[in-house]
Short mmCIF file of C-alpha atoms in Angstrom, two decimals:
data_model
loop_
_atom_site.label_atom_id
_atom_site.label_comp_id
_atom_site.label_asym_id
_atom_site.label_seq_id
_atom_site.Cartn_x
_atom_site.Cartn_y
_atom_site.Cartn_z
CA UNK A 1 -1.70 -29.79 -33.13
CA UNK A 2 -3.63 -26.77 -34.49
CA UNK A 3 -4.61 -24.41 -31.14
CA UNK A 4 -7.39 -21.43 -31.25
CA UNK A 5 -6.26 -17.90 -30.00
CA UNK A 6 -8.19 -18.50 -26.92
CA UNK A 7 -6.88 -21.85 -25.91
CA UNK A 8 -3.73 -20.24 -26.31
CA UNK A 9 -4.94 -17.42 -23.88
CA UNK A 10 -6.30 -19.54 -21.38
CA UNK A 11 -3.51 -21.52 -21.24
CA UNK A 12 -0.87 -18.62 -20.84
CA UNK A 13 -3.03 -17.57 -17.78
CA UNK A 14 -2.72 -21.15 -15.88
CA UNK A 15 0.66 -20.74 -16.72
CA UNK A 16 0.68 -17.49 -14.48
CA UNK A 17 -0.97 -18.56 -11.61
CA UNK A 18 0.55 -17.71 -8.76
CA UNK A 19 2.91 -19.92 -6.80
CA UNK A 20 0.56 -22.37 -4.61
CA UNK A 21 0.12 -21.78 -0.68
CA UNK A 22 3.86 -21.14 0.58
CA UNK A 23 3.40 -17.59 1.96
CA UNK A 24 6.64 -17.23 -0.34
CA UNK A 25 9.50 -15.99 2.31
CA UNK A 26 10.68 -13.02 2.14
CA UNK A 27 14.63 -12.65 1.93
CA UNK A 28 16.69 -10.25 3.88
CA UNK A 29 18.44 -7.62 2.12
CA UNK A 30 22.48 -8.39 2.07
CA UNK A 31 24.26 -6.65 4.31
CA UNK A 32 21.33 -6.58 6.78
CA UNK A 33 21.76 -7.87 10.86
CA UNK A 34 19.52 -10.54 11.96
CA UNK A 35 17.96 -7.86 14.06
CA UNK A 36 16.75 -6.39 10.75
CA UNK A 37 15.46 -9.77 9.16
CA UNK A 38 13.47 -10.27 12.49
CA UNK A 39 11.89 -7.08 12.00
CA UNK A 40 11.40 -7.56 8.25
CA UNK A 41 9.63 -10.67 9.14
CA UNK A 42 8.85 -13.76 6.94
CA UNK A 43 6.23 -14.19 4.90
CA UNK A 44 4.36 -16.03 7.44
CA UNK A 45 6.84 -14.66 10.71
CA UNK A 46 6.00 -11.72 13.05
CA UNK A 47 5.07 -8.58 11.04
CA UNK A 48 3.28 -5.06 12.14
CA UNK A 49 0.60 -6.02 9.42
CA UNK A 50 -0.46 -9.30 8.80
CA UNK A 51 -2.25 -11.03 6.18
CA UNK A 52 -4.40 -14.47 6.50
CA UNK A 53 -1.49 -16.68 6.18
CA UNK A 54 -1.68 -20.38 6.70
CA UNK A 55 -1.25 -23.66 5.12
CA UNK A 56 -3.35 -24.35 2.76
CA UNK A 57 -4.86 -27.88 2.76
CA UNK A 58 -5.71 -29.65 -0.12
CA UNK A 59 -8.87 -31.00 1.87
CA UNK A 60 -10.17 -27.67 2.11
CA UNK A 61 -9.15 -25.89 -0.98
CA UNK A 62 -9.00 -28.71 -3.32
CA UNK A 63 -6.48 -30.31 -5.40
CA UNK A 64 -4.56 -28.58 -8.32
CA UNK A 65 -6.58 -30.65 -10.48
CA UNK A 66 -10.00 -29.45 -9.42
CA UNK A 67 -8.59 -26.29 -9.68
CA UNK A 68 -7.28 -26.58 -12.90
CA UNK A 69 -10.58 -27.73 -14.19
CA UNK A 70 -12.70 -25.50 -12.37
CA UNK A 71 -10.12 -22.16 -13.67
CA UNK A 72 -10.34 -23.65 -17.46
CA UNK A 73 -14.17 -23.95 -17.17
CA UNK A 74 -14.16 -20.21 -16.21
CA UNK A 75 -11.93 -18.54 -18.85
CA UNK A 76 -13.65 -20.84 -21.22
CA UNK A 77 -16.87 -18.78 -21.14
CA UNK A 78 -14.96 -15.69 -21.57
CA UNK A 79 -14.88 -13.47 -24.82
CA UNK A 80 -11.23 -13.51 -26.64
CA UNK A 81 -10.87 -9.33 -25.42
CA UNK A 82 -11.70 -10.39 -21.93
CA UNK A 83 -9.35 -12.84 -21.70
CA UNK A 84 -6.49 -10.53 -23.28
CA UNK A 85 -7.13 -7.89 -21.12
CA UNK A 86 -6.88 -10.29 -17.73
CA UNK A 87 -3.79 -11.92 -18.86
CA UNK A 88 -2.57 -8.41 -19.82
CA UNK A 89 -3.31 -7.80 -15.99
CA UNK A 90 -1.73 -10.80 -14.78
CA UNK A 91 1.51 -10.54 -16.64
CA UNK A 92 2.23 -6.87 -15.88
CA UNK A 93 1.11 -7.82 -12.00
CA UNK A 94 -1.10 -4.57 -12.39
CA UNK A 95 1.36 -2.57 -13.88
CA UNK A 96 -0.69 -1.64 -17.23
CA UNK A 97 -4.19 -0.41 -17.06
CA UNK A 98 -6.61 -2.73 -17.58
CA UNK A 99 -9.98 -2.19 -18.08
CA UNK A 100 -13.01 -4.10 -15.52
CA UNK A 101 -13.98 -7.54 -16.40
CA UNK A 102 -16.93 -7.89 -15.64
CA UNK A 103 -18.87 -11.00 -15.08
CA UNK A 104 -22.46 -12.21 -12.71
CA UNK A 105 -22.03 -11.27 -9.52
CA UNK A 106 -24.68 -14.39 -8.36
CA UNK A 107 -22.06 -17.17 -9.64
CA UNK A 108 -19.86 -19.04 -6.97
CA UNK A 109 -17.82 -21.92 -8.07
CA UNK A 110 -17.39 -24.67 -5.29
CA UNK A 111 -13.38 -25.67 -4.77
CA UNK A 112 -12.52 -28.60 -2.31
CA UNK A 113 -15.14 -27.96 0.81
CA UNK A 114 -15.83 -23.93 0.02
CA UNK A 115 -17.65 -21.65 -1.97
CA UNK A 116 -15.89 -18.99 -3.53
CA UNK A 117 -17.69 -15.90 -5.76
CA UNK A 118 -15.91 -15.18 -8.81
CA UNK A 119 -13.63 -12.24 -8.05
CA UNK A 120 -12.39 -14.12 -4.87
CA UNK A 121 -11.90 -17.40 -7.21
CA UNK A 122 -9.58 -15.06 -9.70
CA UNK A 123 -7.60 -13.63 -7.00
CA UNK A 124 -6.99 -16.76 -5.29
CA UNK A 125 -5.69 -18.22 -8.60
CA UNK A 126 -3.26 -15.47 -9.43
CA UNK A 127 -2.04 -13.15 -6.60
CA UNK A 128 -2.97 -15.11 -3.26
CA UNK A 129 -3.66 -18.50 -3.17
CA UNK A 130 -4.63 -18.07 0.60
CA UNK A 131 -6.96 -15.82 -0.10
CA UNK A 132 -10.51 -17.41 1.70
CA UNK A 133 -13.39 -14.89 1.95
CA UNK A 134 -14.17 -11.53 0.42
CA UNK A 135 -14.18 -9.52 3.50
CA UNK A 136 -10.21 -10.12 3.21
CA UNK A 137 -10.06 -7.90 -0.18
CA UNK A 138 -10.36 -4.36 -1.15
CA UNK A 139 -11.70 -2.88 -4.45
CA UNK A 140 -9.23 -0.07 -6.18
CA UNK A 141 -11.47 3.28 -6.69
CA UNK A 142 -10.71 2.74 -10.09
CA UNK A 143 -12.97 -0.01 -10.36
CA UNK A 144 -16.37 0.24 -11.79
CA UNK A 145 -17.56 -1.84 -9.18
CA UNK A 146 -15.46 0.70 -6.70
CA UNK A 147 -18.83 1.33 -4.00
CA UNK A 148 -21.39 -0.88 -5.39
CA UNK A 149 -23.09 -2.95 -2.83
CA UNK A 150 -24.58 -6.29 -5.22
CA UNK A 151 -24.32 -5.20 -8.31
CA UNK A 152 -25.40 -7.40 -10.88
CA UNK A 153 -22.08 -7.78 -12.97
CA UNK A 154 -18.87 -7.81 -10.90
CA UNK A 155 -15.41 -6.99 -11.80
CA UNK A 156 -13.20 -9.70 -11.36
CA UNK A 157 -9.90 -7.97 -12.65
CA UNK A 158 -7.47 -9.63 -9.57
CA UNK A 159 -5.40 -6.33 -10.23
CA UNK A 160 -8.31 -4.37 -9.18
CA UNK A 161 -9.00 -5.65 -5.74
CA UNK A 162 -5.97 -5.55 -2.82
CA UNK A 163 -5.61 -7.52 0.29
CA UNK A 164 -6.53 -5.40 3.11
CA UNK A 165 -4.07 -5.42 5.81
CA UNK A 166 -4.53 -7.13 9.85
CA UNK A 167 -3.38 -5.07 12.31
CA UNK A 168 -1.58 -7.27 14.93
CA UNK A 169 -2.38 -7.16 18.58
CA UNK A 170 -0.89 -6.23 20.70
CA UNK A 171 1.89 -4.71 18.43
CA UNK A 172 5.27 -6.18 19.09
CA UNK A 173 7.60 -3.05 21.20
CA UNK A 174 10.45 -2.64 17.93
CA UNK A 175 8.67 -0.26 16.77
CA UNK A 176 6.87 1.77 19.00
CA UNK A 177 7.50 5.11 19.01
CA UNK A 178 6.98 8.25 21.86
CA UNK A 179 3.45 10.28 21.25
CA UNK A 180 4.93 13.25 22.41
CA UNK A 181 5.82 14.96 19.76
CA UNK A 182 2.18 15.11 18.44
CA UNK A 183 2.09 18.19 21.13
CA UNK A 184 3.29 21.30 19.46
CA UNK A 185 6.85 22.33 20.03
CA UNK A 186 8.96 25.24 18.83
CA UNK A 187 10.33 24.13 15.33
CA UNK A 188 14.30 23.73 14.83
CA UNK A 189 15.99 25.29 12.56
CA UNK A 190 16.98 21.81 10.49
CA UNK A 191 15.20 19.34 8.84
CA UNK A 192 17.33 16.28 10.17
CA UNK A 193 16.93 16.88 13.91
CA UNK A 194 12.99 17.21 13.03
CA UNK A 195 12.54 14.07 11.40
CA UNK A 196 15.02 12.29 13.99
CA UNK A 197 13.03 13.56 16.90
CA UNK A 198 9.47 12.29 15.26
CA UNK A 199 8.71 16.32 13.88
CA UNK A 200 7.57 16.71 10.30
CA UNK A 201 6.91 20.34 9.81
CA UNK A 202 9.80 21.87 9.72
CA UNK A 203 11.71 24.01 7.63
CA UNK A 204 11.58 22.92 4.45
CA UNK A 205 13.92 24.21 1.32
CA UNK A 206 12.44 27.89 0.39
CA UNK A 207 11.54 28.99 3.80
CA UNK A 208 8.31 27.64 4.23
CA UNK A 209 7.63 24.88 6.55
CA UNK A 210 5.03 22.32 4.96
CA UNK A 211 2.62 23.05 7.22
CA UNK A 212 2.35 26.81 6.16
CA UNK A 213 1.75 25.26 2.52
CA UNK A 214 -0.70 23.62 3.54
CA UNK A 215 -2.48 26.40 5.97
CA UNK A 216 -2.47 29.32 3.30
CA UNK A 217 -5.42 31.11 3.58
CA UNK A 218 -8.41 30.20 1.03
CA UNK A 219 -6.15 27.35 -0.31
CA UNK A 220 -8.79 24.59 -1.00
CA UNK A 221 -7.18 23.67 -3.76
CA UNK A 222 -5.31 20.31 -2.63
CA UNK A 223 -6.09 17.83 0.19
CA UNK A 224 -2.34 16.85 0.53
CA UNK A 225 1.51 17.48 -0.72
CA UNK A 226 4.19 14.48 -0.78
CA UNK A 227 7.69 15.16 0.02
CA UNK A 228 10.45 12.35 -1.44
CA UNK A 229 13.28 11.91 1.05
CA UNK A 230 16.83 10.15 0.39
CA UNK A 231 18.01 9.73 4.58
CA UNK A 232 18.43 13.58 5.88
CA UNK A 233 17.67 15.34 2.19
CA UNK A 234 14.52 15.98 0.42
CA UNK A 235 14.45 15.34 -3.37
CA UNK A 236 12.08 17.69 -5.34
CA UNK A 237 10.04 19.84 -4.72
CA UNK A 238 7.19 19.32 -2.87
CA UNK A 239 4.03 17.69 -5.16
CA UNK A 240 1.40 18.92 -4.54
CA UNK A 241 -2.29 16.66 -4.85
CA UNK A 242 -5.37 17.90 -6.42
CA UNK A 243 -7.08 14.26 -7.96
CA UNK A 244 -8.60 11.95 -5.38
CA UNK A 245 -5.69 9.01 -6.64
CA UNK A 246 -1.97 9.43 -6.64
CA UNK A 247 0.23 6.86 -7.96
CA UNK A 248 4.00 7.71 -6.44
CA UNK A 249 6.44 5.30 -8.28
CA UNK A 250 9.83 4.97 -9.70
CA UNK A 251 9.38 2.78 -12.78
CA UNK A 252 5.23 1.88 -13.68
CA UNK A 253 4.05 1.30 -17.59
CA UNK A 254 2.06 3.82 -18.13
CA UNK A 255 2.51 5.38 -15.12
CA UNK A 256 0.68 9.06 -14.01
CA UNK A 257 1.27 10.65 -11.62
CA UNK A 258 4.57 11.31 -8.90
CA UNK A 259 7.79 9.74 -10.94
CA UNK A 260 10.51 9.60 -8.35
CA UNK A 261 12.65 8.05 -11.19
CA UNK A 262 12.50 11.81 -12.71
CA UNK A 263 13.61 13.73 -9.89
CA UNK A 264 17.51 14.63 -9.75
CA UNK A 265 19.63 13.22 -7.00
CA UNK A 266 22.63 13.58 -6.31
CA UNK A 267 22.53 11.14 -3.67
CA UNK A 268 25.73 8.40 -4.50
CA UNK A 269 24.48 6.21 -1.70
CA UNK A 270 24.90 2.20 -3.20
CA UNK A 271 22.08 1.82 -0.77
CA UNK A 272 19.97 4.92 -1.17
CA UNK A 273 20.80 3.33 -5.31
CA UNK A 274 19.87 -0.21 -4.55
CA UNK A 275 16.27 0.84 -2.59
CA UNK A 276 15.22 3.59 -5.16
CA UNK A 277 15.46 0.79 -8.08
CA UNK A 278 13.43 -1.64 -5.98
CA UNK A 279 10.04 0.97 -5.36
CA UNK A 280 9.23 -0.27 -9.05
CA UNK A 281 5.32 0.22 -9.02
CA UNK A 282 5.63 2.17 -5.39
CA UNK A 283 1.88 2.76 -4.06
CA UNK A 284 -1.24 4.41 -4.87
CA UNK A 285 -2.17 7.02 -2.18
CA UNK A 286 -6.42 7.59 -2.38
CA UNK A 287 -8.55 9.87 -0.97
CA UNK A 288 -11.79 7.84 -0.06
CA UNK A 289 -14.99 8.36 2.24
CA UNK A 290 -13.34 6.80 5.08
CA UNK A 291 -9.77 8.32 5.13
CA UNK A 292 -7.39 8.27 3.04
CA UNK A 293 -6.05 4.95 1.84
CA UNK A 294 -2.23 3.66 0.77
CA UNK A 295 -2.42 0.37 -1.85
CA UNK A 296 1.16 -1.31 -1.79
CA UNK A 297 1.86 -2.04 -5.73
CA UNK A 298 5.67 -2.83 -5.36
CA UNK A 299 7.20 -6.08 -5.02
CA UNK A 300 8.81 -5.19 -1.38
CA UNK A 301 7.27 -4.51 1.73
CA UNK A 302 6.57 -0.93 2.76
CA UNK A 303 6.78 0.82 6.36
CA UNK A 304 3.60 3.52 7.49
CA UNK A 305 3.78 5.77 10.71
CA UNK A 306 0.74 7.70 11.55
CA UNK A 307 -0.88 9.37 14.36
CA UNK A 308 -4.29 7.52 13.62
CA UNK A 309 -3.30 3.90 12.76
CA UNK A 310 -3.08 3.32 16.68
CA UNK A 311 -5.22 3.26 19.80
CA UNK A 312 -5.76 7.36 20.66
CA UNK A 313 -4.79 6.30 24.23
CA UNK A 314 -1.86 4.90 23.67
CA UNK A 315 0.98 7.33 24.15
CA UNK A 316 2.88 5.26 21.51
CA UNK A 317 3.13 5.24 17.33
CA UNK A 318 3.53 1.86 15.52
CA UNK A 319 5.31 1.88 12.42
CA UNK A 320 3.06 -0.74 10.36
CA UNK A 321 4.39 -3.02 7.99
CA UNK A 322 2.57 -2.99 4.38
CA UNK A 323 3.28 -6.21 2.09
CA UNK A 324 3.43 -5.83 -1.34
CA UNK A 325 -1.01 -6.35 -2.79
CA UNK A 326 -1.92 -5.07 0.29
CA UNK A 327 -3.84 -2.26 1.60
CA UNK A 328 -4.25 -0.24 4.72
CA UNK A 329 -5.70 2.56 5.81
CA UNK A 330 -3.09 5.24 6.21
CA UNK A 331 -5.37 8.47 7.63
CA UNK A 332 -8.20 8.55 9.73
CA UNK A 333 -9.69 12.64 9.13
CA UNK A 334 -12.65 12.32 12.06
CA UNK A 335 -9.55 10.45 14.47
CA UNK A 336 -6.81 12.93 13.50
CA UNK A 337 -9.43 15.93 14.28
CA UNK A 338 -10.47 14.08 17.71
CA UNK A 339 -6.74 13.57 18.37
CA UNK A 340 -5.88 17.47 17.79
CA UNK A 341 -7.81 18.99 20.71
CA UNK A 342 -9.74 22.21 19.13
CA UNK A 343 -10.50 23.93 22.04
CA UNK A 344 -6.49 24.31 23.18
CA UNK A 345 -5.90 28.31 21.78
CA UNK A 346 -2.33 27.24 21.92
CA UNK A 347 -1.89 24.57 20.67
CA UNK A 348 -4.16 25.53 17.40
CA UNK A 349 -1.41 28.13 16.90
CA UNK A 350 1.23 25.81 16.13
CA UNK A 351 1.64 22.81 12.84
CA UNK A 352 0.85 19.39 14.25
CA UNK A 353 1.92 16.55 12.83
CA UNK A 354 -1.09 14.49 13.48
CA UNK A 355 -1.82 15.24 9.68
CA UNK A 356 1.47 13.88 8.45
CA UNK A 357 2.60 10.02 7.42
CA UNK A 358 5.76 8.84 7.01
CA UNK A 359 5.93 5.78 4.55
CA UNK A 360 9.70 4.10 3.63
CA UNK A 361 10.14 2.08 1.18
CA UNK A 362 11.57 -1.46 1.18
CA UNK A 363 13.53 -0.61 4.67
CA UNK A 364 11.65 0.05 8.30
CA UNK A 365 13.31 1.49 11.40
CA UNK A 366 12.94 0.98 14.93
CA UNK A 367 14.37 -0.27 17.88
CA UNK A 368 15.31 -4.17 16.71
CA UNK A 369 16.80 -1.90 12.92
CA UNK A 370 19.90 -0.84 12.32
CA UNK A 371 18.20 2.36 11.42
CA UNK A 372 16.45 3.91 14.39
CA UNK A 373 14.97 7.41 12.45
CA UNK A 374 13.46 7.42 9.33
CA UNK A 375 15.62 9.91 8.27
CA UNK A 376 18.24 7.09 8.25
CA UNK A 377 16.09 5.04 5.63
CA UNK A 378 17.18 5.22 1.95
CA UNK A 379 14.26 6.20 0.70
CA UNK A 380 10.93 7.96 2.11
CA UNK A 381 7.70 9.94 1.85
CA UNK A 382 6.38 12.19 3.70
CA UNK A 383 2.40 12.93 3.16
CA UNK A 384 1.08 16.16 4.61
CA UNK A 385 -2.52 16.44 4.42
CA UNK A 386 -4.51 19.68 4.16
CA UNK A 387 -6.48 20.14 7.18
CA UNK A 388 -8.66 23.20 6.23
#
């Protein structure tokens, strides 16, 4: 039977829906304790940052047949280029760069007992089928509808919203960490025993410690610099960021921006090997009104520490747990400044690492890990922001 081009598309796309309502588990890595696959938590188990998971009921969200019909009605009113460029989207899992599609912003579709606007419909279909109200979602700034209150066409690109992260509460004790060492304190002379301890702003390679990069006088230039680190030893130089977006990945079509795959390591680690092939996409790191902003485009979990993710009277750091699609907002400016006490002539005298966040990729470390420093995971950032 003859088939249009566009029947053809719109088929393809069903095709790559996402897998229905699961959660999809999460395995642990070989070689890992069961302390570390508690930690690592299942799709729908104990995590440091939690989506809306649930079971989805076919009473509520309808049957695959309503949504089948309801998906095919949609992609049948779009034009053959918008329906390339969303299944471009959908089969590189926002890999390539796709341009907006935009559609009314006024048009819900009704599926089993709810109401769902378009861009929520699109994501539900093909990245999270638990996905139930737009206030769970978070549009990419590089998305024309990126700040637009009700505009009257909408992007519905799925690949250009992500799921915005819960914080759990209270936060479970693994991986809690001492506030201490946010008060300043006379740097060592190595970088291991500063990372080990909770200290970023050591002595880096050249002399320099990365907070004097940052600090130089009439240096506007930047608003942060990433550091890669293998365990104990930095990779690279540090990279330094002018442009409010910064994609940092090892393997991304297309890709601009911070290439770990590039940098030379030396590193024989089957491990440190094994994690670095697995950052794929890695994240996007984006400098918005609100903070500063980490978008998790791999395929494995990532791991966040930072001064202002947590309560300011707590005297303890969570290290937050980041699922691949979602978001979470890495670096508060207005908390970290509140945090750093101005009018103490001492302590503005030293580096504080209230402007640093440590991110690890694929592998977390606390108290119920294996690894209990970051500077034991394979592979790691370090983002130092500019605080002039």
């Amino acid at each position: 039977m003859f088939r249009t081009k566009r029947s053809v598309l719109v088929r393809r796309l069903w095709r790559s829906r996402a897998p229905g309502g699961g959660g999809g588990e999460e395995e642990g890595e070989p070689g890992e304790t069961a302390a570390d696959s508690r930690a690592h938590g299942a799709g729908g188990g104990r995590g440091c940052c939690m989506g809306k998971s649930g079971k989805i009921t076919k009473a509520h969200h309808g049957s695959e047949a309503e949504l089948k019909a309801l998906i095919h009605a949609v992609l049948k009113r779009l034009k053959e280029k918008q329906l390339e460029g969303l299944l471009q989207a959908v089969e590189s899992k926002g890999g390539a760069r796709t341009s907006c599609l935009l559609l009314p912003g006024k048009v819900d579709s009704k599926l089993g007992q709810h109401w769902y606007s378009l861009p929520v419909l699109l994501c539900k279909v093909f990245r999270w089928p638990d996905l139930r109200h737009c206030s769970e979602v978070k549009r990419l700034c590089c998305c024309e509808s990126y700040g637009k209150t009700h505009p009257e066409l909408v992007c519905c690109n799925p690949h250009h919203l992500s799921r915005l992260c819960e914080l759990e509460s209270p936060p479970p004790p693994y991986s809690r960490y001492p506030m201490d060492f946010l008060k300043p304190t006379d740097c060592p002379d190595s970088v291991p025993s500063s990372t080990e301890t909770g200290g970023t702003n050591c002595l880096a390679p050249g002399g320099l410690s990365d907070s004097q990069v940052l600090q130089g006088p009439g240096d506007r230039s930047h608003w942060c610099v990433v550091a890669y680190w293998e365990e104990k030893t930095r990779v690279g130089r540090l990279y330094s960021v002018q442009e409010p977006s910064l994609d940092i990945f090892y393997d991304l079509p297309q890709g601009n921006g911070f290439c770990l795959g590039q940098l030379n390591s030396d590193n024989k680690s089957q491990l440190v090997q094994k994690v670095r092939s697995k950052i794929g996409y890695g994240i996007q790191l984006t400098k918005e009104v609100d903070g500063v902003w980490v978008y998790n485009r791999s395929s494995y979990p990532i791991f966040i520490k930072s001064a202002t993710l947590d309560n300011p009277d707590s005297r303890t750091l969570l290290v937050h747990k980041v699922f691949p699609g979602f978001s979470i907002k890495a670096f508060d400016y207005e908390k970290a400044y509140s945090l750093q006490r101005p009018n103490d002539h001492e302590f503005m005298q030293q580096p504080w690492t209230g402007f640093t966040v440590q991110i690890s990729f694929v592998k977390g470390w606390g108290q119920c890990y294996t690894r209990q420093f970051i500077s034991s995971c394979p592979c790691w950032l370090e983002v130092i922001f500019n605080n002039r």
